[in-house]
XYZ file of C-alpha atoms in Angstrom:
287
model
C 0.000 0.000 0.000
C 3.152 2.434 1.067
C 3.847 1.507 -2.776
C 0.408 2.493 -3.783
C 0.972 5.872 -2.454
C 3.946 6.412 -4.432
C 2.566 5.352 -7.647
C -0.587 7.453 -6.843
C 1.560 10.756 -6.312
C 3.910 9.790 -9.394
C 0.255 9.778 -11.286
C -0.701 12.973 -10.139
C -3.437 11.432 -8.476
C -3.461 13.332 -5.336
C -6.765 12.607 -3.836
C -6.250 8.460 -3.907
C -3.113 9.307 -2.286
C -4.379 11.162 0.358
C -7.697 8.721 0.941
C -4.693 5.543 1.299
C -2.550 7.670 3.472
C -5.691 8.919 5.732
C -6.860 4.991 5.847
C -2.978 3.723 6.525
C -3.205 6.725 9.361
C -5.994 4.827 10.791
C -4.497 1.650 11.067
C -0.622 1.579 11.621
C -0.298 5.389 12.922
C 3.018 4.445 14.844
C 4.572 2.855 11.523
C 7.543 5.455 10.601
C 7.089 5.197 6.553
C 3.185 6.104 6.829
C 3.918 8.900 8.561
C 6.606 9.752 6.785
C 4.189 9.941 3.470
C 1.803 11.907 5.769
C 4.600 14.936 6.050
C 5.460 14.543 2.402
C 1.424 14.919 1.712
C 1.279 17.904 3.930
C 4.212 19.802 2.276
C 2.164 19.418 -1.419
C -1.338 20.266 -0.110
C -1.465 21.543 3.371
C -3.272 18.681 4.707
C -3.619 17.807 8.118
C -3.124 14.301 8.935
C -2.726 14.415 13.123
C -6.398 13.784 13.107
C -5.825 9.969 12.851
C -2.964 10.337 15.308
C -4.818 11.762 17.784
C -8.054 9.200 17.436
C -5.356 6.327 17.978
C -3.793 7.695 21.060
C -7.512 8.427 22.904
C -7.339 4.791 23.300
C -4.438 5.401 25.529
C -6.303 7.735 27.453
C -8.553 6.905 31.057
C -10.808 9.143 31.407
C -12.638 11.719 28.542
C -10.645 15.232 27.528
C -13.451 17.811 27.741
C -13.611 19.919 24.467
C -12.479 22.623 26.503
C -9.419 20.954 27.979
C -5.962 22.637 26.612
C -5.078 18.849 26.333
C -8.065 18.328 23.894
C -6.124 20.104 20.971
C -3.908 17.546 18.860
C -0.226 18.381 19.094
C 2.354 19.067 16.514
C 3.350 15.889 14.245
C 7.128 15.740 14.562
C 8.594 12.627 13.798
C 11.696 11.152 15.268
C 13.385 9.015 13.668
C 16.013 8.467 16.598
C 13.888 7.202 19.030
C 15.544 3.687 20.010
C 11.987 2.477 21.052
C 10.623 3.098 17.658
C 10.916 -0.429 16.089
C 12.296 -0.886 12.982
C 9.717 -1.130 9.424
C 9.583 -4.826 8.171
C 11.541 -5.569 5.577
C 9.044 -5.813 2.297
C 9.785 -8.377 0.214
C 10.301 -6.068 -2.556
C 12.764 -4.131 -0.940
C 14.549 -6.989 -0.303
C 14.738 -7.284 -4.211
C 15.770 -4.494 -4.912
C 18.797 -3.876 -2.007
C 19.907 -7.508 -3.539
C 20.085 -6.274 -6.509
C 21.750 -2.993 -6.305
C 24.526 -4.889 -4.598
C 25.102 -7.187 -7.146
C 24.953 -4.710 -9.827
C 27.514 -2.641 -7.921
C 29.772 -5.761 -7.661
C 29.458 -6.080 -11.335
C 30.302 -2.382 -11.806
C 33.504 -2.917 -10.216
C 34.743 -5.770 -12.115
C 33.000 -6.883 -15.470
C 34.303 -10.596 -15.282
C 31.913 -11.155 -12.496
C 28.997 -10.066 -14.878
C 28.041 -13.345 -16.115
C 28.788 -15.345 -12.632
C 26.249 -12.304 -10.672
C 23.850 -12.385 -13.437
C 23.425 -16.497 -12.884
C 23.055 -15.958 -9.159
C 20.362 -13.159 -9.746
C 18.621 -15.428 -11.974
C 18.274 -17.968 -9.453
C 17.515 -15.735 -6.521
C 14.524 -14.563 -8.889
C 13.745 -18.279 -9.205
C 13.168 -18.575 -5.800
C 11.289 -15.456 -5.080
C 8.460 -16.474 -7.753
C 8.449 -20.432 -6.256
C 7.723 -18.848 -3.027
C 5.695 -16.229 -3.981
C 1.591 -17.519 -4.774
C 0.080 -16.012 -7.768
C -2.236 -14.775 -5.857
C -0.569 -12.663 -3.472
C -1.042 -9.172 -6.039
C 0.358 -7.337 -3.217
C 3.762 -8.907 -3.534
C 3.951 -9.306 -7.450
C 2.982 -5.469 -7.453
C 5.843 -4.740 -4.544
C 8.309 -7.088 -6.867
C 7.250 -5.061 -10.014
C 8.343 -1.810 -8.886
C 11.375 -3.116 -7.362
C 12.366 -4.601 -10.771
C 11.434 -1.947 -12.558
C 13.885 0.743 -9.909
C 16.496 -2.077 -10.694
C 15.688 -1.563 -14.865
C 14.864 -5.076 -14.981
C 11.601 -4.312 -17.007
C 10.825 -7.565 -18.502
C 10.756 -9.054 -14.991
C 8.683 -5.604 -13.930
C 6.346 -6.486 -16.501
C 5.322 -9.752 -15.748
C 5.001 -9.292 -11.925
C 2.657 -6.383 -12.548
C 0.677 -8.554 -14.915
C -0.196 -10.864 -12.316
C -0.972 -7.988 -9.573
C -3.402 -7.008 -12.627
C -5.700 -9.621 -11.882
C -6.414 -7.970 -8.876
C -9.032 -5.615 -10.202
C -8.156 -2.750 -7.002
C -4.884 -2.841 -8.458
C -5.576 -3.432 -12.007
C -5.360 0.438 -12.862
C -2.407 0.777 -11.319
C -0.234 -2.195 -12.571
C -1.705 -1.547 -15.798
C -0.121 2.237 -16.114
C 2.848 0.663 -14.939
C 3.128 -1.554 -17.974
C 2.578 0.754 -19.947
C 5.624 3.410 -18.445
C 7.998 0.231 -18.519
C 7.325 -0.806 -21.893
C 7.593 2.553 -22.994
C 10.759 2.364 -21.043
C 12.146 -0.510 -23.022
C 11.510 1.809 -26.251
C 7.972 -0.514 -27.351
C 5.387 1.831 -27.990
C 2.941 -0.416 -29.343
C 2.409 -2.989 -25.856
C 2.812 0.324 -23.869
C -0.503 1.530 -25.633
C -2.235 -1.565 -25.547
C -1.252 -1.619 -21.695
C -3.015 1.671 -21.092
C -5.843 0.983 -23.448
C -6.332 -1.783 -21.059
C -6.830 0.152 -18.145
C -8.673 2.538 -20.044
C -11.157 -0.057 -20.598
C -11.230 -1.487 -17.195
C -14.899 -1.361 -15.249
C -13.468 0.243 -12.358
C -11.867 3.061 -13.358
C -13.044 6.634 -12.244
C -12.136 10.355 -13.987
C -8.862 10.974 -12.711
C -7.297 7.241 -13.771
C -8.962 7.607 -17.141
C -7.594 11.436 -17.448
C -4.195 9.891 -15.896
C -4.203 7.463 -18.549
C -5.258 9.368 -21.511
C -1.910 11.476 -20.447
C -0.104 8.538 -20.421
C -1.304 7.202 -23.965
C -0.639 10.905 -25.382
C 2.809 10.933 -23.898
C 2.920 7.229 -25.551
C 2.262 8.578 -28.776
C 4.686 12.121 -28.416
C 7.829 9.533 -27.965
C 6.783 7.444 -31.103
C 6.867 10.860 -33.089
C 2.882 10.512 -33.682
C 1.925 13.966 -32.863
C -1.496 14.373 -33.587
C -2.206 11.389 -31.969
C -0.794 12.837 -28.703
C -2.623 16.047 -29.314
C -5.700 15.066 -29.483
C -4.890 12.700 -26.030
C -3.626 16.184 -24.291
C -6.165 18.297 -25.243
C -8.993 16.041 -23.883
C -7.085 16.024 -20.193
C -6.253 19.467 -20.253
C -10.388 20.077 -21.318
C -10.640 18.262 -17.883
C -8.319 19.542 -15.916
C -5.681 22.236 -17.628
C -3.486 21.840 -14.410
C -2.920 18.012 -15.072
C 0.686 17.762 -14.800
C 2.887 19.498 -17.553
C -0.077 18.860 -19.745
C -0.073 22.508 -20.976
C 3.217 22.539 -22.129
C 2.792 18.932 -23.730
C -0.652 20.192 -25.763
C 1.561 23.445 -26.727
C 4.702 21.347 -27.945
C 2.731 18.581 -29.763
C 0.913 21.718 -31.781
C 3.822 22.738 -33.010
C 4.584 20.292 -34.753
C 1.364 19.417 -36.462
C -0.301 22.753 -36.511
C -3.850 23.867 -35.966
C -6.813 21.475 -37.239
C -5.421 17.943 -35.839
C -6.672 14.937 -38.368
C -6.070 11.757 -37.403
C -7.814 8.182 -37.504
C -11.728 8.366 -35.938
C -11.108 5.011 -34.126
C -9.719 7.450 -31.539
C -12.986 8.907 -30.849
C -13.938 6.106 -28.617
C -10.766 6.423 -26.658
C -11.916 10.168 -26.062
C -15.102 9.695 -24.973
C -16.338 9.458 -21.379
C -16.504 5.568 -20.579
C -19.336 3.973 -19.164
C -17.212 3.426 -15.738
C -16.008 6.759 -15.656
C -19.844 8.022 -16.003
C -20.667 5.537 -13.365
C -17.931 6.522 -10.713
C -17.743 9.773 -11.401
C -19.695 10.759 -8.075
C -16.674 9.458 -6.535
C -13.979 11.962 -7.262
C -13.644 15.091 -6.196
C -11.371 17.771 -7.518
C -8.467 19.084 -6.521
């Protein structure tokens, strides 16, 4: 979920992020990575998150704080990070991945005949992780996919995110980041039909399908196919002109195609309001 948050942020969608940081609040309000997404929340939007502090630690409390009560008023949020009582975040499974990783791609940095020898013993320790791992655990396979991908291992990124994908609260999400590895690994064409895929998904609301719609026209921008992308960019910044550096990406991808955009009508169903975004659509609220 800590993973979630990231991808949320990364996404521009700000209001998921701060519904899964107000709901991890809630829940593990002592953990030192939740609130450390809390502060980084508050320093973009001004957001007050000591409210689920303070409803965790009245069940410390004896007796009832009268409204009145100096003590009734929730203090300051500053974290401490050298507080030897203040036990230490379980290692993730992902982050385990990922630390193994970076160490053996350091070794091989240092001396190339080791490549082949460190690449074997990767391969193997991957080999493991997916016997141990259940298919159904889309928790992990999402944690793994973003640990391969910060490791550049996209193929391996790709697949774990697949499998999270079945998971249809985190199809969206592993979806889009499909798409940004394969566009990574310079293939345009899976990278659309990635996002087209969570375009198309029953659960998506407005700001995934606007998220994604950037996505697809950014898709389109790297494979030179500019009035493709334009007509992506100028249906998010319709929605929301703020959306990222969509401004600058509408005014760019002009330029190079010029006024009156023509390109092929099958992407008129891609621009059109879904039937899931119609139907969730009471659940967002702007930013």
């Amino acid at each position: 979920e800590i993973a979630e948050v990231g991808f949320y942020l990364e996404q521009g969608l700000d209001e998921e992020a701060r519904d899964l940081v107000q709901s991890l609040l809630e829940n593990h309000s002592d953990h030192p990575e939740v609130l450390a997404l809390a502060v980084r929340l508050e320093s973009v939007d001004g957001t007050d998150y000591d409210s689920a502090e303070t409803s965790a630690e009245e069940d410390w409390q004896s007796e009832p704080v009268r409204a009145d009560s100096p003590s009734a008023a929730p203090a300051a949020y500053s974290p401490s990070y050298d507080d030897e009582a203040e036990p230490e975040p379980e290692m993730q499974l992902g982050d385990l991945v990922l630390d193994i990783g970076s160490d053996l791609q350091a070794a091989a940095a240092e001396d190339a005949d080791l490549q082949v020898s460190l690449d074997d013993v990767f391969n193997e320790f991957k080999k493991g992780v997916a016997e141990s791992v259940e298919d159904t655990d889309y928790a992990t396979h999402y944690d793994l996919g973003i640990a391969y991908k910060e490791m550049s291992l996209l193929d391996d990124a790709i697949r774990e995110f697949e499998l999270a994908a079945r998971d249809p609260s985190r199809a969206i999400g592993a979806l889009t980041m499909m798409g940004i590895c394969a566009l990574q690994n310079h293939d345009t064409e899976h990278a659309l039909a990635y996002f087209l895929r969570g375009l198309n998904a029953p659960n998506i609301i407005a700001r995934e399908a606007m998220a994604l719609r950037y996505e697809i026209g950014a898709a389109y921008e790297s494979d030179g196919r500019y009035g493709e992308a334009v007509k992506f960019y100028e249906k998010v910044n319709e929605w929301d002109a703020t959306f990222r550096d969509v401004r600058e990406r509408l005014s760019r991808g002009r330029e190079h195609v010029g006024a009156g955009v023509d390109v092929a009508n099958d992407l008129d169903q891609l621009l059109t309001e879904t039937e899931a975004e119609r139907a969730n659509r009471s659940k967002i609220s702007y930013v």
